Amino acid sequence: MTASYELRGNVAVITLNNPPVNGLGYETRKAAAAGIEQAEGDAAVVAVVITGAGKAFSGGADIREFGSPLALAEPNLLSLIGVIEGCTKPVIAAIHSVGMGGGLELALGCHYRIAAKGTSVALPEVKLGLLPGAGGTQRLPRALGLEPALNMIVSGEPVPSEMLAQIPGQKLFDRVVDADQLMDAALALAAEIAEKRPLPRVRDLSARHENAEAFLQFARNMVGGMSKNFPAPLRCVDAVAAATTMSFDAGMKAEREAFVALMQTPECGALRHAFFAERAASKIADVPADTPLRPINKVAVIGAGTMGGGISMNFLNAGIPVTMLETKQEALDRGVATIRKNYESQVKRGKLKADKYEQRMSLLSTTLDYADIGQADLVIEAVFEEIGVKQTVFKQLDAVMKPGAILASNTSTLDVNAIANFTQRPQDVVGMHFFSPANVMKLLEVVRGAATAKDVLATVMALAKKIKKTAVVSGVCDGFIGNRMIEQYSRQAGFLLDEGCSPAQVDRAAEKFGFAMGPFRMGDLAGNDIGWAIRKRRYLEKPNLHYSKSADRLCELGRYGQKTGAGWYDYQVGKRDAIPSTVVADLLDKHRAALGITPRKISDEEIVQRLVYALVNEGAHLLEEGIAQRASDIDMVYLAGYGFPMWRGGPMRYADQVGLFNVVHSMKRFAANPLDDAKFWQPAPLLARLAAQSKTFS
Ligand code: T1G
């Protein structure tokens, strides 16, 4: 939790030690500052090396301290860096693995920097709704040059140290060495420069660019266009611009003001919430973090359709061999051709190198014979969404798969317990619900059956990280977390049409709120027939759960959406622009007349509240039923899988910000609407309880 101090000959070595990533928390900052002072006071010490224990040099400021007095307690990060930079003896940063955020800023305050090859270097503060607040916007442009520094600060993306070391004229790294040589190289450098004066300080350099003003104006235009709901990126540009127009101290002042202002923004709070939500989601309350994992070296995918192909690509991308199985050769050929086409378009767009494409395709094999997949460590079924078909497939899998293989279903709504019971090994069965397009969407719902073994869960959660998915555990219910909530959202969208809204009005309100796509444009994209099939099932299962019939009327006309050239909107051939449709307007007029409804004007505020609070109320039920482990998991599902605006942190976080008392109060109004669903708008007991106690979900 601190930093250690030791002497290696006449060099003092300070090792940051605050697992898991040496976040620069108060105790660590205090110990590091004390180490510098100790080195200064020891006449035998000629130089100082700062390095990090464990898996990182430093992952930056300790985000867990944000919002607490510790974050700014002295020595705060700025003061610590000032102590380092002001040290009368040379201080060398020996950076390995990860040097991010405040960790990189601390290194920039050192007089010399050595990095191990492959070290990931970044200033990711912008991803938390911030900007580097400990001198990064002033020192990095001076060390690296204006353009590469601005790109790093505005993108927040990590860059390998050896790539940065190749930038002509850069002063970021004095040396880049093999990881196992890092400390020796740092000690050797210390001996080399021990007596060298004046001590080189990044703050004394100037931020180089042949036409800074023009470049910065271009950057402002680009960044402004891409970050309309995020204040931080443009503030990053302003702060970096100060490095070219102001003195170092004036630039530092400007940076500090911007940092403190951004820290207060709701966007920063939401992005920090999302950061921790994503990491919390990977934890399963009753599955120990050190649960042994089953090795996954070979994967089989049953079904080479849109989902099967997309699922396969995730594993190919991670370097894991896949065997795709189908019932007919032409289905296999089609599936392989689609995967090839996807990769080729990535190569064309420069997103994938040609040799990587070939390497991935070489990992793909196909078969029509179940006997060929028996040795796979994991098999994922992605066949037609009908329980009878699943039964046939899982009985065959049970017969051929080796003992210990994980049997996963990509079902989006069917009962994973029922599927598990088609086999003699229900403990090896789990749901892995990918979202279409499966090779693009980050969300993966990991559906835990009653019998699913803990090591199966731990293995799938670790595998999800390897294939770059955001995995969230769901219990078994119809629709799991995401689709169960979206069903209530869609019901409200239908009622709004009945009561007088047009599809475009509802979509505009939802998209103004920040959804990537409103419910009707999304329906036209995904296919309105999918919802139609679910409603038909619902009418049989729950006859007293009423829906607007407008969507059924639409589907009866064959208006399934983009795939049929018309849906809630009209589409021109080959175009995806949603054009308001007179056919749909007439359909809705007739539909309302048949119901005896006089259309009324509905405000955007009511539209958004009914759509979002429907998610919140259903989410509260999911928490109570134990289907979702925590409210932030539900937020993660909606941020990663349903286009909920990131800067609002997710539906449950948004409800907390609005105030649960206010949410419940609005729900009372909706319950009084005879055309809505009074029963649905009864607040879930958990929501009612929290609201009454002025508490929040988180
Ligand atoms: N502070 C505290 N905890 C952190 C942390 C941090 N900066 N970064 C990660 N963790 C925790 C994380 O919550 C998880 O905890 C564990 O470490 C492993 O994380 C003034 C103000 C460093 C690349 O934004 O990008 O400096 O769940 O699963 O995949 O300018 O974590 O295990 O209990 O992600 O190996 C800027 C954010 C801070 C870096 C490691 N720094 N972290 O990835 O592990 S703001 C960041 C990451 C700042 C200054 C400003 C990654 C990683 P738990 P993990 P990983």
mmCIF file of C-alpha atoms in Angstrom, residues 241-465:
data_model
loop_
_atom_site.group_PDB
_atom_site.id
_atom_site.type_symbol
_atom_site.label_atom_id
_atom_site.label_comp_id
_atom_site.label_asym_id
_atom_site.label_seq_id
_atom_site.Cartn_x
_atom_site.Cartn_y
_atom_site.Cartn_z
ATOM 1 C CA ALA A 241 -2.684 24.501 -26.578
ATOM 2 C CA ALA A 242 -1.610 26.312 -23.415
ATOM 3 C CA ALA A 243 1.659 24.359 -23.589
ATOM 4 C CA THR A 244 2.414 26.209 -26.836
ATOM 5 C CA THR A 245 1.240 29.674 -25.828
ATOM 6 C CA MET A 246 1.833 30.044 -22.082
ATOM 7 C CA SER A 247 4.748 29.692 -19.682
ATOM 8 C CA PHE A 248 4.978 26.314 -17.981
ATOM 9 C CA ASP A 249 3.585 27.625 -14.684
ATOM 10 C CA ALA A 250 0.704 29.470 -16.403
ATOM 11 C CA GLY A 251 -0.059 26.345 -18.407
ATOM 12 C CA MET A 252 -0.077 24.273 -15.224
ATOM 13 C CA LYS A 253 -2.542 26.692 -13.672
ATOM 14 C CA ALA A 254 -4.825 26.454 -16.709
ATOM 15 C CA GLU A 255 -4.618 22.660 -16.607
ATOM 16 C CA ARG A 256 -5.482 22.563 -12.926
ATOM 17 C CA GLU A 257 -8.526 24.787 -13.344
ATOM 18 C CA ALA A 258 -9.811 22.612 -16.183
ATOM 19 C CA PHE A 259 -9.150 19.413 -14.213
ATOM 20 C CA VAL A 260 -11.031 20.613 -11.127
ATOM 21 C CA ALA A 261 -13.932 21.813 -13.300
ATOM 22 C CA LEU A 262 -14.178 18.489 -15.152
ATOM 23 C CA MET A 263 -14.011 16.490 -11.926
ATOM 24 C CA GLN A 264 -17.346 18.086 -10.925
ATOM 25 C CA THR A 265 -19.161 17.253 -14.174
ATOM 26 C CA PRO A 266 -21.903 14.557 -14.227
ATOM 27 C CA GLU A 267 -20.176 13.065 -17.274
ATOM 28 C CA CYS A 268 -17.019 12.435 -15.234
ATOM 29 C CA GLY A 269 -19.055 10.796 -12.474
ATOM 30 C CA ALA A 270 -20.853 8.606 -15.013
ATOM 31 C CA LEU A 271 -17.655 7.524 -16.765
ATOM 32 C CA ARG A 272 -15.986 6.674 -13.457
ATOM 33 C CA HIS A 273 -19.108 4.708 -12.538
ATOM 34 C CA ALA A 274 -18.866 2.826 -15.859
ATOM 35 C CA PHE A 275 -15.154 2.138 -15.287
ATOM 36 C CA PHE A 276 -15.823 0.434 -11.961
ATOM 37 C CA ALA A 277 -19.055 -1.160 -13.173
ATOM 38 C CA GLU A 278 -17.194 -2.973 -15.932
ATOM 39 C CA ARG A 279 -14.660 -4.327 -13.448
ATOM 40 C CA ALA A 280 -17.242 -5.182 -10.818
ATOM 41 C CA ALA A 281 -19.244 -7.149 -13.414
ATOM 42 C CA SER A 282 -16.373 -9.613 -13.787
ATOM 43 C CA LYS A 283 -16.803 -10.659 -10.142
ATOM 44 C CA ILE A 284 -19.283 -13.321 -9.062
ATOM 45 C CA ALA A 285 -20.194 -13.123 -5.398
ATOM 46 C CA ASP A 286 -19.892 -16.861 -4.596
ATOM 47 C CA VAL A 287 -17.134 -17.751 -7.064
ATOM 48 C CA PRO A 288 -13.677 -17.149 -5.515
ATOM 49 C CA ALA A 289 -11.312 -15.049 -7.677
ATOM 50 C CA ASP A 290 -8.733 -17.881 -7.568
ATOM 51 C CA THR A 291 -11.131 -20.585 -8.844
ATOM 52 C CA PRO A 292 -9.091 -22.885 -11.138
ATOM 53 C CA LEU A 293 -10.041 -22.367 -14.791
ATOM 54 C CA ARG A 294 -10.644 -25.053 -17.385
ATOM 55 C CA PRO A 295 -8.156 -24.656 -20.262
ATOM 56 C CA ILE A 296 -9.806 -23.399 -23.445
ATOM 57 C CA ASN A 297 -7.522 -24.161 -26.386
ATOM 58 C CA LYS A 298 -10.085 -25.296 -28.937
ATOM 59 C CA VAL A 299 -13.627 -24.040 -29.563
ATOM 60 C CA ALA A 300 -16.473 -25.483 -31.601
ATOM 61 C CA VAL A 301 -19.426 -23.460 -32.849
ATOM 62 C CA ILE A 302 -22.657 -25.131 -33.903
ATOM 63 C CA GLY A 303 -24.301 -23.082 -36.631
ATOM 64 C CA ALA A 304 -22.563 -21.022 -39.294
ATOM 65 C CA GLY A 305 -25.242 -18.373 -39.666
ATOM 66 C CA THR A 306 -24.961 -14.678 -38.750
ATOM 67 C CA MET A 307 -24.524 -15.421 -35.053
ATOM 68 C CA GLY A 308 -22.361 -18.542 -35.442
ATOM 69 C CA GLY A 309 -20.018 -16.772 -37.824
ATOM 70 C CA GLY A 310 -19.777 -13.657 -35.643
ATOM 71 C CA ILE A 311 -19.170 -15.742 -32.533
ATOM 72 C CA SER A 312 -16.443 -17.714 -34.312
ATOM 73 C CA MET A 313 -14.652 -14.506 -35.299
ATOM 74 C CA ASN A 314 -14.253 -13.487 -31.659
ATOM 75 C CA PHE A 315 -12.180 -16.577 -30.974
ATOM 76 C CA LEU A 316 -10.226 -16.407 -34.230
ATOM 77 C CA ASN A 317 -9.362 -12.796 -33.344
ATOM 78 C CA ALA A 318 -7.994 -14.007 -29.995
ATOM 79 C CA GLY A 319 -5.913 -16.708 -31.727
ATOM 80 C CA ILE A 320 -8.117 -19.618 -30.579
ATOM 81 C CA PRO A 321 -8.843 -22.313 -33.216
ATOM 82 C CA VAL A 322 -12.519 -22.798 -34.101
ATOM 83 C CA THR A 323 -14.377 -25.646 -35.790
ATOM 84 C CA MET A 324 -17.707 -24.546 -37.195
ATOM 85 C CA LEU A 325 -20.333 -27.274 -37.636
ATOM 86 C CA GLU A 326 -23.427 -27.149 -39.854
ATOM 87 C CA THR A 327 -25.945 -29.627 -41.224
ATOM 88 C CA LYS A 328 -25.386 -28.727 -44.888
ATOM 89 C CA GLN A 329 -22.181 -27.967 -46.837
ATOM 90 C CA GLU A 330 -23.678 -24.905 -48.529
ATOM 91 C CA ALA A 331 -24.513 -23.423 -45.098
ATOM 92 C CA LEU A 332 -20.894 -23.961 -44.075
ATOM 93 C CA ASP A 333 -19.610 -22.416 -47.309
ATOM 94 C CA ARG A 334 -21.894 -19.402 -46.810
ATOM 95 C CA GLY A 335 -20.704 -19.010 -43.230
ATOM 96 C CA VAL A 336 -17.020 -19.137 -44.154
ATOM 97 C CA ALA A 337 -17.599 -16.721 -47.032
ATOM 98 C CA THR A 338 -19.243 -14.240 -44.652
ATOM 99 C CA ILE A 339 -16.329 -14.423 -42.225
ATOM 100 C CA ARG A 340 -13.894 -13.914 -45.111
ATOM 101 C CA LYS A 341 -15.906 -10.924 -46.349
ATOM 102 C CA ASN A 342 -15.884 -9.342 -42.890
ATOM 103 C CA TYR A 343 -12.113 -9.708 -42.591
ATOM 104 C CA GLU A 344 -11.498 -8.491 -46.134
ATOM 105 C CA SER A 345 -13.461 -5.319 -45.469
ATOM 106 C CA GLN A 346 -11.355 -4.748 -42.337
ATOM 107 C CA VAL A 347 -8.188 -5.212 -44.387
ATOM 108 C CA LYS A 348 -9.517 -2.764 -47.010
ATOM 109 C CA ARG A 349 -10.237 -0.191 -44.275
ATOM 110 C CA GLY A 350 -6.740 -0.646 -42.860
ATOM 111 C CA LYS A 351 -8.152 -2.074 -39.636
ATOM 112 C CA LEU A 352 -6.471 -5.461 -40.141
ATOM 113 C CA LYS A 353 -3.141 -6.466 -41.666
ATOM 114 C CA ALA A 354 -3.368 -8.993 -44.496
ATOM 115 C CA ASP A 355 -1.062 -11.490 -42.781
ATOM 116 C CA LYS A 356 -3.186 -11.335 -39.625
ATOM 117 C CA TYR A 357 -6.276 -12.024 -41.767
ATOM 118 C CA GLU A 358 -4.684 -15.140 -43.267
ATOM 119 C CA GLN A 359 -3.484 -16.263 -39.820
ATOM 120 C CA ARG A 360 -7.003 -15.997 -38.426
ATOM 121 C CA MET A 361 -8.551 -17.862 -41.357
ATOM 122 C CA SER A 362 -5.979 -20.624 -40.865
ATOM 123 C CA LEU A 363 -7.414 -21.204 -37.378
ATOM 124 C CA LEU A 364 -10.890 -21.884 -38.805
ATOM 125 C CA SER A 365 -12.012 -25.355 -39.788
ATOM 126 C CA THR A 366 -15.454 -26.694 -40.684
ATOM 127 C CA THR A 367 -17.294 -29.987 -40.495
ATOM 128 C CA LEU A 368 -20.676 -31.631 -40.970
ATOM 129 C CA ASP A 369 -19.840 -34.353 -38.452
ATOM 130 C CA TYR A 370 -20.312 -34.052 -34.704
ATOM 131 C CA ALA A 371 -17.552 -36.605 -34.179
ATOM 132 C CA ASP A 372 -15.042 -34.002 -35.347
ATOM 133 C CA ILE A 373 -15.704 -31.576 -32.485
ATOM 134 C CA GLY A 374 -15.609 -34.005 -29.544
ATOM 135 C CA GLN A 375 -12.197 -32.795 -28.350
ATOM 136 C CA ALA A 376 -13.097 -29.096 -28.212
ATOM 137 C CA ASP A 377 -12.810 -27.527 -24.743
ATOM 138 C CA LEU A 378 -15.844 -25.299 -25.325
ATOM 139 C CA VAL A 379 -18.743 -25.669 -27.731
ATOM 140 C CA ILE A 380 -21.178 -22.825 -28.358
ATOM 141 C CA GLU A 381 -24.517 -23.595 -29.958
ATOM 142 C CA ALA A 382 -25.955 -20.845 -32.152
ATOM 143 C CA VAL A 383 -28.824 -22.593 -33.912
ATOM 144 C CA PHE A 384 -32.459 -21.685 -34.478
ATOM 145 C CA GLU A 385 -34.149 -20.198 -31.372
ATOM 146 C CA GLU A 386 -36.584 -23.061 -30.774
ATOM 147 C CA ILE A 387 -36.402 -25.382 -27.755
ATOM 148 C CA GLY A 388 -36.878 -28.538 -29.842
ATOM 149 C CA VAL A 389 -33.881 -27.701 -31.999
ATOM 150 C CA LYS A 390 -31.813 -26.931 -28.902
ATOM 151 C CA GLN A 391 -32.801 -30.294 -27.437
ATOM 152 C CA THR A 392 -31.604 -32.179 -30.514
ATOM 153 C CA VAL A 393 -28.300 -30.315 -30.538
ATOM 154 C CA PHE A 394 -27.572 -30.684 -26.845
ATOM 155 C CA LYS A 395 -28.357 -34.390 -26.844
ATOM 156 C CA GLN A 396 -25.813 -34.805 -29.624
ATOM 157 C CA LEU A 397 -23.282 -32.658 -27.813
ATOM 158 C CA ASP A 398 -23.809 -34.697 -24.656
ATOM 159 C CA ALA A 399 -23.020 -37.810 -26.646
ATOM 160 C CA VAL A 400 -19.831 -36.619 -28.364
ATOM 161 C CA MET A 401 -18.127 -33.931 -26.252
ATOM 162 C CA LYS A 402 -15.195 -35.027 -24.083
ATOM 163 C CA PRO A 403 -15.723 -34.979 -20.307
ATOM 164 C CA GLY A 404 -15.118 -31.493 -18.882
ATOM 165 C CA ALA A 405 -15.989 -29.683 -22.104
ATOM 166 C CA ILE A 406 -18.126 -26.597 -21.518
ATOM 167 C CA LEU A 407 -21.445 -26.688 -23.393
ATOM 168 C CA ALA A 408 -22.753 -23.172 -24.031
ATOM 169 C CA SER A 409 -25.949 -21.949 -25.629
ATOM 170 C CA ASN A 410 -26.250 -18.596 -27.377
ATOM 171 C CA THR A 411 -29.980 -18.542 -26.699
ATOM 172 C CA SER A 412 -31.387 -15.055 -26.179
ATOM 173 C CA THR A 413 -34.518 -15.986 -24.243
ATOM 174 C CA LEU A 414 -34.932 -19.750 -23.776
ATOM 175 C CA ASP A 415 -34.573 -21.483 -20.402
ATOM 176 C CA VAL A 416 -30.937 -22.469 -19.877
ATOM 177 C CA ASN A 417 -31.983 -24.872 -17.096
ATOM 178 C CA ALA A 418 -34.232 -26.729 -19.529
ATOM 179 C CA ILE A 419 -31.379 -26.865 -22.041
ATOM 180 C CA ALA A 420 -28.965 -28.141 -19.362
ATOM 181 C CA ASN A 421 -31.417 -30.915 -18.535
ATOM 182 C CA PHE A 422 -31.228 -32.222 -22.078
ATOM 183 C CA THR A 423 -27.764 -33.470 -21.056
ATOM 184 C CA GLN A 424 -26.289 -35.729 -18.382
ATOM 185 C CA ARG A 425 -23.889 -32.925 -17.430
ATOM 186 C CA PRO A 426 -25.942 -29.854 -16.471
ATOM 187 C CA GLN A 427 -22.983 -28.593 -14.407
ATOM 188 C CA ASP A 428 -21.058 -28.037 -17.674
ATOM 189 C CA VAL A 429 -23.887 -26.105 -19.337
ATOM 190 C CA VAL A 430 -23.952 -22.292 -19.393
ATOM 191 C CA GLY A 431 -25.550 -19.551 -21.485
ATOM 192 C CA MET A 432 -23.277 -17.312 -23.554
ATOM 193 C CA HIS A 433 -25.630 -14.747 -25.062
ATOM 194 C CA PHE A 434 -23.795 -12.727 -27.697
ATOM 195 C CA PHE A 435 -25.358 -9.654 -29.273
ATOM 196 C CA SER A 436 -25.600 -9.190 -33.017
ATOM 197 C CA PRO A 437 -23.285 -8.471 -34.739
ATOM 198 C CA ALA A 438 -21.482 -10.881 -32.400
ATOM 199 C CA ASN A 439 -17.990 -9.955 -33.638
ATOM 200 C CA VAL A 440 -18.646 -6.270 -32.903
ATOM 201 C CA MET A 441 -20.948 -5.871 -29.880
ATOM 202 C CA LYS A 442 -18.978 -5.860 -26.615
ATOM 203 C CA LEU A 443 -21.736 -7.244 -24.387
ATOM 204 C CA LEU A 444 -21.843 -10.916 -23.452
ATOM 205 C CA GLU A 445 -24.537 -12.117 -21.052
ATOM 206 C CA VAL A 446 -23.227 -15.163 -19.199
ATOM 207 C CA VAL A 447 -26.332 -17.045 -18.115
ATOM 208 C CA ARG A 448 -25.858 -19.062 -14.953
ATOM 209 C CA GLY A 449 -28.027 -22.169 -14.785
ATOM 210 C CA ALA A 450 -29.090 -23.656 -11.456
ATOM 211 C CA ALA A 451 -26.496 -26.421 -11.947
ATOM 212 C CA THR A 452 -23.743 -24.470 -13.719
ATOM 213 C CA ALA A 453 -20.434 -25.265 -12.011
ATOM 214 C CA LYS A 454 -18.442 -22.413 -10.463
ATOM 215 C CA ASP A 455 -15.308 -23.204 -12.454
ATOM 216 C CA VAL A 456 -17.379 -23.106 -15.649
ATOM 217 C CA LEU A 457 -18.511 -19.592 -14.747
ATOM 218 C CA ALA A 458 -14.998 -18.482 -13.798
ATOM 219 C CA THR A 459 -13.620 -19.940 -17.037
ATOM 220 C CA VAL A 460 -16.210 -18.212 -19.234
ATOM 221 C CA MET A 461 -15.725 -14.854 -17.446
ATOM 222 C CA ALA A 462 -11.942 -15.047 -17.966
ATOM 223 C CA LEU A 463 -12.444 -16.118 -21.592
ATOM 224 C CA ALA A 464 -14.774 -13.145 -22.132
ATOM 225 C CA LYS A 465 -11.958 -10.791 -21.151
#
